[in-house]
Amino acid sequence: MTEHASTAFERGTDGPKVILAGVDGSESSLRAAAYAAGLARRQNALLALVYVQPVMAAGAALGAPVAEATGEVAEEIVAEIRASAERLKGIFEVRWRFHTFRGDPYAGLVSAADELKADAVVVGASERAGHRLVGSVAVRLVKAGRWPVTVVP
């Protein structure tokens, strides 16, 4: 059996370029972000951290400052991520960017994954009991079948 040049080993060219992690401030989403950061570091990929700001027309109609509240959540998440990145500086280097999208979590993550050309999506397992029966964002992303999805407990 002769070896052809076309079967030569290819190094470091097939890995993901963008790994998207959905974050909402919950413990499971922060674990998902940490897991995705490890994947991104090992693959030399960009880590896209995505927070989906909920659109609550009913809350806004009642006079609730919804946009301000969700903006504050996004700022808190960014501050926490920056603090974590600073603690790991010099130990682990990860290229990351924070993005916000608006909508319900599923539609927002789908839009983000499409727009950012994500190669993989990482999310935390839902912490709500009802989601085990009805279906969580993670389950819906897996069923969409458009990217590999990792669900972190």
XYZ file of N, CA, C and O in Angstrom:
612
model
N 0.837 -1.173 0.000
C 0.000 0.000 0.000
C 0.888 1.243 0.000
O 1.745 1.393 0.845
N 0.682 2.104 -0.963
C 1.489 3.319 -1.040
C 0.728 4.484 -0.437
O -0.491 4.578 -0.529
N 1.489 5.392 0.163
C 0.880 6.572 0.788
C 0.900 7.727 -0.206
O 1.899 7.992 -0.855
N -0.225 8.386 -0.343
C -0.339 9.511 -1.259
C -0.183 10.816 -0.498
O -0.522 10.915 0.679
N 0.279 11.839 -1.175
C 0.462 13.156 -0.561
C -0.864 13.723 -0.063
O -0.907 14.470 0.898
N -1.964 13.333 -0.695
C -3.274 13.863 -0.310
C -3.746 13.326 1.047
O -4.671 13.856 1.635
N -3.119 12.270 1.552
C -3.513 11.718 2.848
C -2.595 12.182 3.973
O -2.633 11.651 5.062
N -1.763 13.163 3.714
C -0.849 13.670 4.736
C -1.637 14.285 5.889
O -2.726 14.814 5.713
N -1.063 14.184 7.062
C -1.707 14.711 8.269
C -1.812 16.225 8.211
O -0.867 16.913 7.874
N -2.997 16.720 8.505
C -3.257 18.149 8.513
C -3.289 18.602 9.967
O -3.943 17.983 10.793
N -2.623 19.688 10.302
C -2.530 20.086 11.692
C -3.197 21.424 11.963
O -2.878 22.410 11.329
N -4.125 21.432 12.913
C -4.685 22.668 13.427
C -5.535 23.481 12.478
O -5.618 24.687 12.626
N -6.162 22.842 11.502
C -6.926 23.644 10.549
C -8.423 23.370 10.578
O -9.177 24.063 9.929
N -8.831 22.339 11.302
C -10.231 21.949 11.240
C -11.045 22.292 12.482
O -12.216 21.966 12.545
N -10.448 22.896 13.458
C -11.163 23.179 14.693
C -12.140 24.330 14.542
O -12.178 25.019 13.532
N -12.960 24.523 15.572
C -13.935 25.613 15.525
C -13.248 26.977 15.560
O -12.210 27.136 16.197
N -13.833 27.934 14.883
C -13.307 29.307 14.884
C -14.019 30.158 15.934
O -13.435 31.040 16.531
N -15.326 29.889 16.135
C -16.126 30.658 17.094
C -16.940 29.687 17.943
O -17.689 28.868 17.411
N -16.773 29.791 19.261
C -17.571 29.014 20.203
C -18.456 29.997 20.949
O -17.957 30.932 21.577
N -19.756 29.802 20.861
C -20.719 30.703 21.493
C -21.172 30.101 22.816
O -21.501 28.920 22.879
N -21.182 30.927 23.866
C -21.722 30.505 25.161
C -22.821 31.479 25.558
O -22.611 32.691 25.580
N -23.987 30.938 25.851
C -25.097 31.760 26.318
C -24.958 32.008 27.811
O -24.774 31.059 28.578
N -25.003 33.273 28.217
C -24.895 33.618 29.639
C -26.078 34.486 30.050
O -26.539 35.324 29.288
N -26.578 34.222 31.262
C -27.678 35.036 31.783
C -27.470 35.381 33.257
O -28.362 35.890 33.905
N -26.299 35.079 33.785
C -26.004 35.376 35.177
C -26.278 34.213 36.112
O -25.856 34.229 37.257
N -26.973 33.166 35.637
C -27.249 32.006 36.484
C -25.965 31.206 36.689
O -25.023 31.302 35.895
N -25.958 30.412 37.754
C -24.775 29.581 38.033
C -24.476 28.632 36.870
O -23.323 28.476 36.480
N -25.520 28.005 36.313
C -25.278 27.048 35.226
C -24.737 27.749 33.976
O -23.897 27.201 33.272
N -25.177 28.985 33.720
C -24.674 29.686 32.535
C -23.218 30.104 32.735
O -22.437 30.100 31.789
N -22.848 30.438 33.969
C -21.453 30.806 34.235
C -20.548 29.576 34.154
O -19.412 29.664 33.676
N -21.063 28.415 34.573
C -20.294 27.174 34.399
C -20.138 26.870 32.909
O -19.083 26.428 32.465
N -21.197 27.111 32.138
C -21.130 26.896 30.691
C -20.085 27.817 30.060
O -19.323 27.398 29.185
N -20.049 29.070 30.509
C -19.058 30.017 29.985
C -17.641 29.554 30.312
O -16.742 29.639 29.470
N -17.437 29.050 31.533
C -16.103 28.561 31.922
C -15.712 27.351 31.072
O -14.567 27.240 30.607
N -16.653 26.444 30.850
C -16.401 25.268 30.026
C -16.066 25.692 28.595
O -15.107 25.208 27.986
N -16.872 26.630 28.049
C -16.640 27.118 26.687
C -15.295 27.823 26.577
O -14.615 27.722 25.551
N -14.892 28.530 27.637
C -13.587 29.206 27.638
C -12.459 28.185 27.519
O -11.484 28.403 26.791
N -12.597 27.068 28.218
C -11.593 26.004 28.104
C -11.535 25.436 26.699
O -10.454 25.213 26.145
N -12.692 25.208 26.107
C -12.731 24.723 24.721
C -12.077 25.727 23.776
O -11.276 25.364 22.911
N -12.433 26.999 23.950
C -11.895 28.050 23.072
C -10.377 28.151 23.221
O -9.666 28.305 22.227
N -9.898 28.062 24.452
C -8.452 28.142 24.677
C -7.737 26.977 23.983
O -6.755 27.175 23.265
N -8.248 25.767 24.175
C -7.596 24.592 23.579
C -7.671 24.598 22.057
O -6.777 24.095 21.387
N -8.738 25.162 21.496
C -8.924 25.181 20.045
C -8.423 26.473 19.403
O -8.532 26.635 18.194
N -7.946 27.397 20.226
C -7.534 28.719 19.751
C -8.677 29.385 18.975
O -8.482 29.978 17.919
N -9.880 29.253 19.533
C -11.081 29.827 18.908
C -11.477 31.095 19.654
O -11.055 31.335 20.794
N -12.303 31.890 19.034
C -12.871 33.063 19.681
C -14.056 32.612 20.534
O -14.904 31.856 20.064
N -14.110 33.066 21.777
C -15.232 32.783 22.661
C -16.207 33.952 22.562
O -15.864 35.079 22.902
N -17.405 33.672 22.077
C -18.444 34.699 21.975
C -19.419 34.472 23.126
O -20.147 33.485 23.141
N -19.396 35.362 24.109
C -20.302 35.287 25.246
C -21.531 36.113 24.909
O -21.414 37.301 24.609
N -22.702 35.489 24.944
C -23.925 36.136 24.486
C -24.950 36.203 25.607
O -25.306 35.183 26.198
N -25.411 37.419 25.869
C -26.519 37.647 26.794
C -27.714 38.095 25.965
O -27.596 39.026 25.171
N -28.837 37.423 26.137
C -30.043 37.784 25.400
C -30.939 38.601 26.329
O -31.416 38.095 27.340
N -31.112 39.870 25.964
C -31.978 40.754 26.751
C -33.418 40.413 26.442
O -33.837 40.473 25.284
N -34.195 40.069 27.470
C -35.598 39.738 27.216
C -36.388 40.949 26.756
O -36.130 42.071 27.185
N -37.325 40.708 25.872
C -38.233 41.755 25.411
C -39.543 41.526 26.149
O -40.183 40.500 25.972
N -39.888 42.475 27.014
C -41.104 42.316 27.814
C -42.039 43.488 27.567
O -42.049 44.452 28.322
N -42.793 43.390 26.497
C -43.703 44.480 26.147
C -44.729 44.721 27.254
O -45.069 45.856 27.553
N -45.210 43.659 27.894
C -46.221 43.816 28.945
C -45.642 44.578 30.129
O -46.282 45.461 30.693
N -44.392 44.247 30.510
C -43.747 44.943 31.629
C -43.521 46.407 31.312
O -43.733 47.280 32.156
N -43.126 46.685 30.078
C -42.886 48.073 29.675
C -44.197 48.848 29.669
O -44.242 50.019 30.032
N -45.280 48.181 29.272
C -46.577 48.848 29.235
C -47.049 49.216 30.636
O -47.778 50.175 30.825
N -46.625 48.453 31.624
C -47.008 48.734 33.007
C -46.078 49.760 33.651
O -46.207 50.054 34.824
N -45.130 50.247 32.889
C -44.233 51.273 33.408
C -42.969 50.720 34.046
O -42.198 51.455 34.629
N -42.742 49.431 33.947
C -41.533 48.843 34.536
C -40.328 49.191 33.669
O -40.401 49.106 32.449
N -39.243 49.604 34.292
C -38.031 49.953 33.524
C -37.271 48.702 33.089
O -36.185 48.410 33.553
N -37.882 47.927 32.185
C -37.343 46.640 31.769
C -35.989 46.785 31.084
O -35.047 46.064 31.393
N -35.872 47.706 30.152
C -34.611 47.866 29.412
C -33.471 48.211 30.353
O -32.367 47.688 30.221
N -33.740 49.080 31.326
C -32.696 49.438 32.292
C -32.291 48.234 33.120
O -31.106 48.003 33.352
N -33.263 47.447 33.576
C -32.974 46.277 34.404
C -32.150 45.255 33.638
O -31.170 44.725 34.158
N -32.517 44.963 32.383
C -31.769 43.963 31.617
C -30.392 44.510 31.229
O -29.440 43.754 31.139
N -30.296 45.815 31.027
C -28.989 46.425 30.760
C -28.063 46.291 31.963
O -26.870 46.037 31.817
N -28.621 46.431 33.157
C -27.829 46.267 34.382
C -27.352 44.833 34.530
O -26.220 44.586 34.941
N -28.211 43.866 34.186
C -27.817 42.458 34.243
C -26.637 42.229 33.303
O -25.653 41.586 33.665
N -26.723 42.770 32.086
C -25.635 42.617 31.116
C -24.342 43.210 31.656
O -23.276 42.611 31.545
N -24.423 44.396 32.261
C -23.228 45.036 32.827
C -22.631 44.214 33.958
O -21.413 44.088 34.067
N -23.481 43.615 34.798
C -22.993 42.772 35.891
C -22.292 41.527 35.343
O -21.254 41.120 35.862
N -22.872 40.933 34.307
C -22.256 39.749 33.703
C -20.894 40.104 33.124
O -19.914 39.391 33.328
N -20.817 41.218 32.391
C -19.542 41.646 31.809
C -18.513 41.877 32.906
O -17.357 41.463 32.787
N -18.909 42.536 33.989
C -17.980 42.813 35.095
C -17.460 41.508 35.692
O -16.262 41.374 35.966
N -18.357 40.544 35.873
C -17.946 39.254 36.435
C -16.999 38.522 35.492
O -15.995 37.942 35.918
N -17.284 38.558 34.203
C -16.430 37.891 33.219
C -15.058 38.568 33.163
O -14.021 37.902 33.138
N -15.053 39.898 33.163
C -13.770 40.620 33.141
C -12.929 40.289 34.370
O -11.718 40.117 34.281
N -13.574 40.231 35.535
C -12.854 39.905 36.776
C -12.263 38.501 36.682
O -11.106 38.289 37.061
N -13.024 37.553 36.163
C -12.523 36.183 35.997
C -11.368 36.150 35.011
O -10.362 35.478 35.245
N -11.502 36.869 33.904
C -10.439 36.901 32.892
C -9.168 37.510 33.476
O -8.062 37.045 33.201
N -9.320 38.542 34.289
C -8.159 39.203 34.910
C -7.443 38.249 35.872
O -6.221 38.206 35.908
N -8.214 37.475 36.645
C -7.618 36.514 37.593
C -6.809 35.452 36.865
O -5.827 34.949 37.389
N -7.240 35.095 35.648
C -6.575 34.030 34.901
C -5.502 34.535 33.943
O -4.840 33.745 33.287
N -5.340 35.857 33.865
C -4.368 36.443 32.941
C -2.976 35.871 33.222
O -2.553 35.785 34.359
N -2.305 35.485 32.176
C -0.968 34.911 32.327
C -1.006 33.415 32.548
O -0.007 32.733 32.358
N -2.151 32.867 32.980
C -2.278 31.421 33.167
C -2.974 30.835 31.949
O -2.484 29.933 31.298
N -4.153 31.373 31.665
C -4.922 30.966 30.494
C -5.255 32.209 29.695
O -5.777 33.167 30.236
N -4.964 32.179 28.434
C -5.315 33.302 27.562
C -6.425 32.853 26.619
O -6.282 31.859 25.916
N -7.526 33.567 26.654
C -8.663 33.263 25.799
C -9.110 34.547 25.119
O -9.272 35.577 25.777
N -9.293 34.490 23.814
C -9.865 35.637 23.095
C -11.367 35.573 23.278
O -11.978 34.544 22.980
N -11.965 36.645 23.778
C -13.415 36.635 23.981
C -14.012 37.989 23.680
O -13.347 39.009 23.741
N -15.294 37.937 23.344
C -16.088 39.150 23.115
C -17.458 38.923 23.733
O -17.991 37.817 23.704
N -18.029 39.997 24.253
C -19.357 39.940 24.847
C -20.342 40.582 23.888
O -20.062 41.640 23.327
N -21.478 39.930 23.674
C -22.506 40.441 22.774
C -23.854 40.402 23.480
O -24.114 39.499 24.273
N -24.690 41.369 23.184
C -26.069 41.300 23.654
C -26.989 41.255 22.438
O -26.736 41.903 21.425
N -28.013 40.446 22.559
C -29.058 40.337 21.548
C -30.376 40.500 22.281
O -30.443 40.294 23.488
N -31.418 40.860 21.566
C -32.730 41.033 22.191
C -33.668 39.937 21.701
O -33.562 39.486 20.575
N -34.586 39.546 22.576
C -35.583 38.544 22.207
C -35.744 37.523 23.306
O -35.237 37.691 24.411
N -36.445 36.450 22.976
C -36.527 35.362 23.949
C -35.212 34.595 23.861
O -34.510 34.673 22.843
N -34.821 33.871 24.922
C -33.495 33.229 24.935
C -33.201 32.342 23.730
O -32.123 32.419 23.147
N -34.166 31.509 23.322
C -33.923 30.623 22.189
C -33.695 31.409 20.900
O -32.685 31.231 20.222
N -34.622 32.294 20.560
C -34.503 33.062 19.314
C -33.257 33.943 19.338
O -32.573 34.088 18.318
N -32.937 34.510 20.494
C -31.749 35.350 20.610
C -30.469 34.563 20.382
O -29.556 35.024 19.693
N -30.394 33.358 20.946
C -29.193 32.537 20.756
C -29.079 32.047 19.315
O -27.975 31.983 18.762
N -30.203 31.720 18.696
C -30.189 31.311 17.282
C -29.687 32.470 16.418
O -28.813 32.291 15.565
N -30.225 33.673 16.650
C -29.779 34.852 15.892
C -28.292 35.101 16.107
O -27.559 35.385 15.160
N -27.862 35.003 17.365
C -26.453 35.229 17.680
C -25.566 34.204 16.986
O -24.547 34.558 16.381
N -25.944 32.929 17.054
C -25.135 31.871 16.440
C -25.042 32.066 14.925
O -23.975 31.881 14.335
N -26.148 32.474 14.313
C -26.135 32.721 12.868
C -25.279 33.935 12.526
O -24.413 33.881 11.650
N -25.514 35.040 13.230
C -24.796 36.284 12.929
C -23.300 36.172 13.195
O -22.483 36.696 12.442
N -22.929 35.488 14.281
C -21.520 35.369 14.655
C -20.843 34.175 13.983
O -19.670 33.932 14.201
N -21.622 33.425 13.184
C -21.111 32.243 12.479
C -20.469 31.250 13.454
O -19.343 30.781 13.262
N -21.217 30.935 14.512
C -20.728 30.025 15.544
C -20.558 28.617 14.993
O -21.375 28.137 14.208
N -19.490 27.975 15.421
C -19.243 26.588 15.054
C -19.798 25.639 16.104
O -19.994 24.456 15.835
N -20.013 26.150 17.326
C -20.539 25.340 18.423
C -21.235 26.267 19.411
O -20.880 27.448 19.517
N -22.219 25.721 20.127
C -22.978 26.482 21.110
C -22.889 25.748 22.448
O -23.073 24.528 22.503
N -22.610 26.507 23.515
C -22.537 25.937 24.857
C -23.506 26.705 25.743
O -23.476 27.939 25.776
N -24.380 25.977 26.430
C -25.347 26.604 27.329
C -25.404 25.820 28.632
O -25.041 24.643 28.681
N -25.885 26.488 29.661
C -26.095 25.815 30.937
C -27.437 25.107 30.932
O -28.371 25.527 30.249
N -27.526 24.043 31.716
C -28.801 23.337 31.863
C -29.777 24.254 32.576
O -29.391 25.022 33.458
N -31.030 24.172 32.203
C -32.053 24.995 32.834
C -32.174 24.653 34.307
O -32.126 23.486 34.696
N -32.333 25.682 35.120
C -32.486 25.481 36.551
C -33.963 25.511 36.951
O -34.291 25.402 38.120
N -34.854 25.648 35.976
C -36.292 25.691 36.252
C -36.898 24.300 36.134
O -36.691 23.612 35.140
N -37.665 23.918 37.128
C -38.271 22.583 37.153
C -39.203 22.352 35.968
O -39.221 21.276 35.387
N -39.995 23.340 35.584
C -40.946 23.195 34.492
C -40.298 22.892 33.161
O -40.907 22.278 32.292
N -39.056 23.301 32.990
C -38.375 23.072 31.712
C -38.102 21.600 31.459
O -37.916 21.184 30.332
N -38.058 20.813 32.520
C -37.826 19.384 32.316
C -39.013 18.740 31.616
O -38.885 17.736 30.952
N -40.187 19.335 31.797
C -41.390 18.790 31.174
C -41.659 19.421 29.816
O -41.969 18.741 28.847
N -41.565 20.732 29.733
C -41.936 21.466 28.531
C -40.792 21.526 27.530
O -41.006 21.517 26.336
N -39.573 21.609 27.993
C -38.423 21.726 27.105
C -37.686 23.022 27.349
O -38.290 24.086 27.405
N -36.414 22.930 27.539
C -35.598 24.095 27.831
C -35.029 24.693 26.555
O -35.166 24.131 25.466
N -34.364 25.811 26.699
C -33.673 26.443 25.577
C -32.643 25.458 25.014
O -32.513 25.305 23.797
N -31.938 24.755 25.900
C -30.913 23.801 25.461
C -31.521 22.713 24.578
O -30.978 22.388 23.520
N -32.644 22.161 25.007
C -33.297 21.108 24.233
C -33.723 21.643 22.865
O -33.538 20.988 21.840
N -34.271 22.844 22.844
C -34.702 23.437 21.574
C -33.509 23.677 20.649
O -33.606 23.491 19.424
N -32.364 24.091 21.206
C -31.165 24.300 20.389
C -30.674 22.977 19.803
O -30.292 22.911 18.634
N -30.684 21.933 20.614
C -30.267 20.614 20.129
C -31.200 20.160 19.007
O -30.749 19.693 17.960
N -32.502 20.329 19.208
C -33.475 19.900 18.199
C -33.351 20.701 16.910
O -33.674 20.192 15.834
N -32.878 21.946 17.004
C -32.690 22.758 15.796
C -31.667 22.107 14.875
O -31.747 22.226 13.649
N -30.689 21.402 15.450
C -29.724 20.639 14.670
C -28.832 21.449 13.761
O -28.402 20.957 12.731
N -28.559 22.689 14.123
C -27.756 23.543 13.232
C -26.302 23.653 13.662
O -25.459 24.066 12.864
N -26.001 23.345 14.917
C -24.641 23.406 15.445
C -24.496 22.310 16.492
O -25.484 21.891 17.079
N -23.275 21.899 16.776
C -23.096 21.029 17.939
C -23.448 21.848 19.182
O -23.058 23.007 19.302
N -24.222 21.274 20.092
C -24.628 21.961 21.303
C -24.145 21.157 22.502
O -24.378 19.946 22.580
N -23.473 21.843 23.421
C -23.038 21.223 24.669
C -23.858 21.843 25.792
O -23.934 23.069 25.894
N -24.463 20.998 26.621
C -25.249 21.465 27.748
C -24.465 21.152 29.022
O -24.163 19.990 29.304
N -24.127 22.195 29.768
C -23.325 22.053 30.978
C -24.243 22.072 32.194
O -25.049 22.978 32.324
N -24.145 21.061 33.070
C -25.017 21.032 34.250
C -24.682 22.128 35.259
O -23.645 22.680 35.257
